[in-house]
Amino acid sequence: MTEKLKLQQATPQSQSENGKSGALDMTRRDFMKTSALVGGAAAMAGGLPWLTNKVSGSLSPAVAHAQGGSTYPLNKPENVIYSICLNCHTACSLRAKIQDGVLVKIDGNPYSPMNLLPHLPEDTSLADAAKVDAKICPKGQASVQIAYDPYRVRKVLKRAGKRGENKWQSISFDQFIDEVVNGGDLFGEGHVDGLKDIYKLRDPDLSKALASDAAAVASGDLSLDEFKSKHASHLDLLIDPDHPDLGPVNNQFVFMGGRIEHGRKELAKRFTYHGFGSTNFYLHTTICEQSHHIATKMMSGKTHFKPDFLNSEFVIFFGTGAFEA
């Protein structure tokens, strides 16, 4: 039985000339269809002027694209920038579309098999490739919103109150570098060491000798007194001379990265290990990565592999959706 909706005006004028009520009998389906029509018409009326005037003059983007794309600005190679998505650890290749200096759309890179199968040959011209949109997941497409998010942190923020008060102030990069390197009474709570204060051991040959003898102390091949006697002039370079296994003061610098990507990771390692001389380099990988390593190990005996989608009859996903991740 179709349910009826009574839509009646709440005014005396709702009575018709013959005295009967002016109420409208409308099915729920008719009500939804009418609402959708009115809403769609309003959206089109508000959107078409921008589309026709801003994007392509007298033609909408869809019409311009269908007629060859010559008037559609996002099909022009000079409005396309190829880059890498860093919104997850996969680092897919992407293509950013720019209009009037503003990022307006993100697509996958059609030259890459990560985004298009079969992908475009490398000798495909940029003009031809600009008209081919490859896939990229919603997280990658959200790069537009991320780039222009009003809450995105784009400046150096320094704590302006006590810990936990959530008070911050913006400072220049020059001030940030100066305070990180030189330290000082940065928060009105007393002296804070800067990087120069803990960058003490700078001789690579001495570093190797101290590390080797510290390992000998830990294994029992060298006594602590022998170690102190041998390195008496360098004990101030150690965190604790009574525990040489803690290493030099440089180890008080800890690099704690988040979901850092390749390229950035290698640069950070070079700085931490070989530049600053600290062994403390850590990244976060447990939340996103642990589950698929465990599941893969249980299923196949291996800890990591990638599915061959082109030649697989079916693929089982653990903890994620193939077209949503």
Protein backbone atom coordinates (compact mmCIF):
# COMPACT_ATOMS: atom_id res chain seq x y z
CA MET A 1 0.00 0.00 0.00
CA THR A 2 1.40 3.39 -0.99
CA GLU A 3 1.76 5.74 1.94
CA LYS A 4 0.32 9.23 1.37
CA LEU A 5 1.86 12.47 2.55
CA LYS A 6 -0.50 15.29 3.53
CA LEU A 7 1.03 18.66 2.61
CA GLN A 8 -1.34 21.40 3.73
CA GLN A 9 -0.84 25.14 4.02
CA ALA A 10 -1.30 26.39 7.56
CA THR A 11 -3.25 29.51 6.55
CA PRO A 12 -6.96 30.28 6.10
CA GLN A 13 -6.38 30.71 2.37
CA SER A 14 -5.86 26.97 2.09
CA GLN A 15 -9.62 26.63 1.61
CA SER A 16 -10.68 26.58 -2.04
CA GLU A 17 -13.70 28.32 -3.48
CA ASN A 18 -15.92 25.24 -3.14
CA GLY A 19 -15.00 25.00 0.54
CA LYS A 20 -12.82 21.93 0.24
CA SER A 21 -9.34 21.77 1.66
CA GLY A 22 -6.43 22.77 -0.59
CA ALA A 23 -4.24 19.91 0.73
CA LEU A 24 -2.14 18.03 -1.79
CA ASP A 25 -2.13 14.26 -1.90
CA MET A 26 1.42 13.18 -2.88
CA THR A 27 3.17 9.85 -2.65
CA ARG A 28 6.53 9.62 -0.92
CA ARG A 29 8.12 8.70 -4.25
CA ASP A 30 6.65 11.77 -5.97
CA PHE A 31 7.84 13.98 -3.12
CA MET A 32 11.42 12.69 -3.40
CA LYS A 33 11.41 13.01 -7.20
CA THR A 34 10.16 16.59 -7.01
CA SER A 35 12.71 17.50 -4.33
CA ALA A 36 15.54 16.03 -6.37
CA LEU A 37 14.41 17.93 -9.47
CA VAL A 38 14.20 21.25 -7.64
CA GLY A 39 17.52 20.72 -5.86
CA GLY A 40 19.28 19.65 -9.04
CA ALA A 41 17.94 22.63 -10.94
CA ALA A 42 19.16 24.98 -8.21
CA ALA A 43 22.60 23.39 -8.22
CA MET A 44 22.84 23.64 -12.00
CA ALA A 45 21.72 27.24 -11.95
CA GLY A 46 24.38 28.09 -9.38
CA GLY A 47 27.13 26.02 -10.96
CA LEU A 48 26.78 26.61 -14.68
CA PRO A 49 27.80 30.28 -14.69
CA TRP A 50 31.13 29.40 -13.07
CA LEU A 51 31.64 26.44 -15.36
CA THR A 52 30.81 28.26 -18.57
CA ASN A 53 32.43 31.59 -17.79
CA LYS A 54 35.38 30.69 -15.58
CA VAL A 55 36.57 27.43 -17.07
CA SER A 56 35.99 27.58 -20.81
CA GLY A 57 34.24 30.71 -21.92
CA SER A 58 31.04 29.79 -23.72
CA LEU A 59 31.37 26.01 -23.36
CA SER A 60 31.11 23.79 -20.32
CA PRO A 61 34.18 21.57 -19.66
CA ALA A 62 32.31 18.43 -20.73
CA VAL A 63 31.19 19.95 -24.03
CA ALA A 64 34.63 21.43 -24.68
CA HIS A 65 36.26 18.09 -23.95
CA ALA A 66 33.85 16.27 -26.28
CA GLN A 67 34.64 18.72 -29.06
CA GLY A 68 38.35 18.05 -28.92
CA GLY A 69 39.49 19.61 -25.69
CA SER A 70 41.03 22.66 -27.33
CA THR A 71 39.20 25.09 -25.04
CA TYR A 72 39.40 23.00 -21.89
CA PRO A 73 42.35 24.46 -19.92
CA LEU A 74 43.04 21.33 -17.85
CA ASN A 75 43.81 19.41 -21.04
CA LYS A 76 46.77 21.65 -21.78
CA PRO A 77 50.22 20.28 -20.81
CA GLU A 78 51.32 23.66 -19.44
CA ASN A 79 48.58 23.32 -16.79
CA VAL A 80 49.76 19.89 -15.62
CA ILE A 81 52.44 19.14 -13.00
CA TYR A 82 53.67 15.58 -12.43
CA SER A 83 54.55 14.68 -8.86
CA ILE A 84 54.27 12.06 -6.12
CA CYS A 85 51.46 11.55 -3.61
CA LEU A 86 52.65 11.47 0.01
CA ASN A 87 49.27 10.85 1.65
CA CYS A 88 50.26 7.25 2.39
CA HIS A 89 53.34 5.03 2.26
CA THR A 90 52.72 3.77 -1.29
CA ALA A 91 53.85 7.08 -2.85
CA CYS A 92 51.84 6.75 -6.06
CA SER A 93 52.75 8.97 -8.97
CA LEU A 94 50.17 11.65 -9.59
CA ARG A 95 49.31 14.51 -11.87
CA ALA A 96 48.22 17.88 -10.53
CA LYS A 97 46.04 20.12 -12.67
CA ILE A 98 46.56 23.84 -12.23
CA GLN A 99 44.22 26.65 -13.27
CA ASP A 100 45.13 30.30 -12.75
CA GLY A 101 47.89 29.21 -10.36
CA VAL A 102 45.48 27.18 -8.22
CA LEU A 103 45.46 23.40 -7.75
CA VAL A 104 42.00 22.28 -8.88
CA LYS A 105 42.25 18.52 -9.60
CA ILE A 106 44.41 15.50 -8.86
CA ASP A 107 44.63 12.45 -11.12
CA GLY A 108 46.97 9.52 -11.47
CA ASN A 109 50.00 9.64 -13.74
CA PRO A 110 49.05 7.92 -17.03
CA TYR A 111 52.71 7.10 -17.70
CA SER A 112 52.84 4.89 -14.59
CA PRO A 113 51.59 1.28 -14.28
CA MET A 114 50.71 2.14 -10.67
CA ASN A 115 47.89 4.28 -12.02
CA LEU A 116 47.00 3.01 -15.48
CA LEU A 117 47.04 -0.44 -17.11
CA PRO A 118 48.25 -0.49 -19.76
CA HIS A 119 50.14 2.72 -19.08
CA LEU A 120 51.11 5.22 -21.74
CA PRO A 121 54.45 4.62 -23.48
CA GLU A 122 57.21 6.89 -22.21
CA ASP A 123 57.54 8.52 -25.64
CA THR A 124 53.94 9.75 -25.52
CA SER A 125 53.96 13.52 -25.84
CA LEU A 126 52.97 15.64 -22.85
CA ALA A 127 50.22 17.19 -24.96
CA ASP A 128 48.65 13.79 -25.64
CA ALA A 129 49.17 12.54 -22.08
CA ALA A 130 47.47 15.63 -20.66
CA LYS A 131 44.15 14.36 -22.07
CA VAL A 132 44.40 10.94 -20.40
CA ASP A 133 43.25 10.69 -16.78
CA ALA A 134 44.62 7.79 -14.76
CA LYS A 135 43.22 6.52 -11.50
CA ILE A 136 44.25 7.47 -7.99
CA CYS A 137 42.50 6.69 -4.72
CA PRO A 138 40.26 9.15 -2.82
CA LYS A 139 43.06 9.85 -0.36
CA GLY A 140 45.23 11.06 -3.23
CA GLN A 141 42.40 13.07 -4.75
CA ALA A 142 41.92 14.77 -1.37
CA SER A 143 45.31 16.44 -1.87
CA VAL A 144 43.44 19.50 -3.13
CA GLN A 145 41.59 19.88 0.15
CA ILE A 146 44.75 19.10 2.12
CA ALA A 147 46.78 21.72 0.26
CA TYR A 148 44.23 24.47 0.94
CA ASP A 149 42.98 23.31 4.34
CA PRO A 150 42.67 26.46 6.50
CA TYR A 151 43.88 24.44 9.49
CA ARG A 152 46.99 23.14 7.75
CA VAL A 153 50.13 24.05 9.70
CA ARG A 154 52.28 26.09 7.31
CA LYS A 155 54.35 28.07 9.78
CA VAL A 156 56.69 27.22 12.63
CA LEU A 157 54.70 27.11 15.87
CA LYS A 158 56.44 27.68 19.18
CA ARG A 159 54.88 26.91 22.55
CA ALA A 160 53.84 30.18 24.19
CA GLY A 161 52.63 28.85 27.52
CA LYS A 162 53.12 25.94 29.87
CA ARG A 163 53.03 22.41 28.56
CA GLY A 164 49.44 21.32 28.00
CA GLU A 165 47.99 24.84 27.82
CA ASN A 166 47.78 24.62 24.01
CA LYS A 167 49.13 28.14 23.52
CA TRP A 168 51.29 28.80 20.47
CA GLN A 169 52.91 31.62 18.56
CA SER A 170 54.21 31.80 15.00
CA ILE A 171 57.92 32.43 14.56
CA SER A 172 60.11 32.86 11.50
CA PHE A 173 62.22 30.02 10.11
CA ASP A 174 65.36 32.03 10.91
CA GLN A 175 64.35 32.25 14.57
CA PHE A 176 63.43 28.56 14.58
CA ILE A 177 66.83 27.51 13.22
CA ASP A 178 68.67 29.80 15.63
CA GLU A 179 66.84 28.47 18.69
CA VAL A 180 67.14 24.82 17.68
CA VAL A 181 70.86 25.12 17.01
CA ASN A 182 71.90 27.49 19.82
CA GLY A 183 69.31 26.74 22.51
CA GLY A 184 68.78 29.12 25.41
CA ASP A 185 65.90 30.09 27.68
CA LEU A 186 63.40 29.33 24.95
CA PHE A 187 60.21 29.04 26.99
CA GLY A 188 60.96 31.07 30.10
CA GLU A 189 61.56 27.86 32.02
CA GLY A 190 65.35 27.77 32.07
CA HIS A 191 68.11 26.86 29.66
CA VAL A 192 67.42 24.35 26.89
CA ASP A 193 70.38 22.78 25.09
CA GLY A 194 70.61 23.33 21.36
CA LEU A 195 71.97 20.92 18.78
CA LYS A 196 75.43 22.51 19.07
CA ASP A 197 75.52 21.51 22.75
CA ILE A 198 75.06 17.81 22.00
CA TYR A 199 77.00 17.70 18.73
CA LYS A 200 80.21 16.97 20.61
CA LEU A 201 81.88 13.98 18.99
CA ARG A 202 82.85 15.13 15.50
CA ASP A 203 85.93 13.03 14.71
CA PRO A 204 84.84 9.91 12.76
CA ASP A 205 88.01 7.96 13.59
CA LEU A 206 87.64 8.69 17.30
CA SER A 207 83.97 7.74 17.07
CA LYS A 208 84.85 4.32 15.67
CA ALA A 209 87.50 3.76 18.35
CA LEU A 210 85.13 4.66 21.20
CA ALA A 211 82.38 2.48 19.76
CA SER A 212 84.73 -0.48 19.35
CA ASP A 213 86.11 -0.22 22.89
CA ALA A 214 82.62 0.31 24.34
CA ALA A 215 81.55 -2.94 22.69
CA ALA A 216 84.63 -4.62 24.20
CA VAL A 217 83.59 -3.41 27.67
CA ALA A 218 80.08 -4.77 27.14
CA SER A 219 81.44 -8.18 26.07
CA GLY A 220 83.93 -8.33 28.96
CA ASP A 221 87.02 -8.20 26.76
CA LEU A 222 87.99 -4.80 28.19
CA SER A 223 87.51 -3.56 31.74
CA LEU A 224 85.82 -0.24 32.47
CA ASP A 225 88.97 1.08 34.15
CA GLU A 226 91.03 0.18 31.09
CA PHE A 227 88.50 1.96 28.89
CA LYS A 228 88.59 5.10 31.05
CA SER A 229 92.35 5.12 31.13
CA LYS A 230 92.62 4.69 27.38
CA HIS A 231 90.11 7.46 26.62
CA ALA A 232 90.72 9.75 29.61
CA SER A 233 90.92 12.86 27.44
CA HIS A 234 87.59 12.12 25.70
CA LEU A 235 85.34 11.00 28.56
CA ASP A 236 83.47 14.33 28.40
CA LEU A 237 82.18 13.30 24.97
CA LEU A 238 80.24 10.38 26.46
CA ILE A 239 76.74 10.44 27.93
CA ASP A 240 77.99 8.50 30.95
CA PRO A 241 81.66 7.39 31.23
CA ASP A 242 80.59 4.63 33.62
CA HIS A 243 78.29 3.26 30.90
CA PRO A 244 80.19 3.72 27.63
CA ASP A 245 77.65 1.54 25.83
CA LEU A 246 75.29 4.55 25.91
CA GLY A 247 77.61 6.15 23.41
CA PRO A 248 78.49 9.78 22.84
CA VAL A 249 76.43 12.79 23.84
CA ASN A 250 75.38 12.95 20.19
CA ASN A 251 73.02 10.06 20.90
CA GLN A 252 70.87 12.44 22.90
CA PHE A 253 69.57 13.62 19.55
CA VAL A 254 66.65 11.38 18.51
CA PHE A 255 65.01 11.51 15.10
CA MET A 256 61.42 10.32 15.51
CA GLY A 257 59.68 10.30 12.15
CA GLY A 258 56.08 9.59 11.28
CA ARG A 259 55.06 7.94 8.03
CA ILE A 260 58.13 9.28 6.28
CA GLU A 261 58.52 8.48 2.60
CA HIS A 262 61.49 7.19 0.62
CA GLY A 263 63.76 9.98 -0.48
CA ARG A 264 63.03 11.91 2.68
CA LYS A 265 63.88 8.84 4.75
CA GLU A 266 67.30 8.36 3.16
CA LEU A 267 68.13 12.04 3.61
CA ALA A 268 67.07 11.92 7.27
CA LYS A 269 69.21 8.81 7.85
CA ARG A 270 72.26 10.46 6.31
CA PHE A 271 71.82 13.44 8.60
CA THR A 272 71.15 11.43 11.77
CA TYR A 273 73.70 8.66 11.34
CA HIS A 274 76.52 10.10 9.27
CA GLY A 275 76.05 13.83 9.78
CA PHE A 276 75.10 14.22 13.44
CA GLY A 277 76.56 10.93 14.65
CA SER A 278 73.49 9.65 16.51
CA THR A 279 72.24 6.07 16.37
CA ASN A 280 68.70 7.05 17.35
CA PHE A 281 66.63 7.05 14.17
CA TYR A 282 63.06 5.73 14.49
CA LEU A 283 60.03 5.65 12.23
CA HIS A 284 56.40 4.75 12.74
CA THR A 285 55.30 1.69 10.77
CA THR A 286 53.23 -0.43 13.13
CA ILE A 287 49.67 0.85 12.66
CA CYS A 288 49.46 0.68 8.87
CA GLU A 289 51.94 -2.03 8.03
CA GLN A 290 51.95 -4.64 10.79
CA SER A 291 48.60 -6.21 9.86
CA HIS A 292 49.41 -7.04 6.26
CA HIS A 293 52.85 -8.42 7.17
CA ILE A 294 51.27 -10.76 9.73
CA ALA A 295 48.44 -11.83 7.43
CA THR A 296 50.80 -12.44 4.52
CA LYS A 297 53.13 -14.48 6.74
CA MET A 298 50.27 -16.66 7.96
CA MET A 299 48.91 -17.24 4.46
CA SER A 300 52.08 -17.70 2.45
CA GLY A 301 55.07 -17.97 4.74
CA LYS A 302 56.43 -14.72 3.34
CA THR A 303 56.16 -11.36 5.06
CA HIS A 304 55.44 -9.21 2.06
CA PHE A 305 54.35 -9.51 -1.55
CA LYS A 306 52.21 -7.69 -4.07
CA PRO A 307 49.22 -9.23 -5.89
CA ASP A 308 49.37 -9.77 -9.63
CA PHE A 309 46.00 -8.31 -10.50
CA LEU A 310 46.30 -8.95 -14.22
CA ASN A 311 46.78 -12.70 -13.81
CA SER A 312 44.85 -13.40 -10.59
CA GLU A 313 41.43 -15.06 -10.51
CA PHE A 314 40.67 -13.54 -7.12
CA VAL A 315 42.52 -11.52 -4.47
CA ILE A 316 41.81 -11.54 -0.71
CA PHE A 317 42.34 -8.23 1.08
CA PHE A 318 43.02 -8.05 4.82
CA GLY A 319 41.94 -4.95 6.67
CA THR A 320 41.33 -2.74 3.65
CA GLY A 321 39.12 -2.29 0.61
CA ALA A 322 40.67 -2.64 -2.83
CA PHE A 323 38.91 0.44 -4.20
CA GLU A 324 38.73 2.53 -1.05
CA ALA A 325 42.24 2.35 0.42
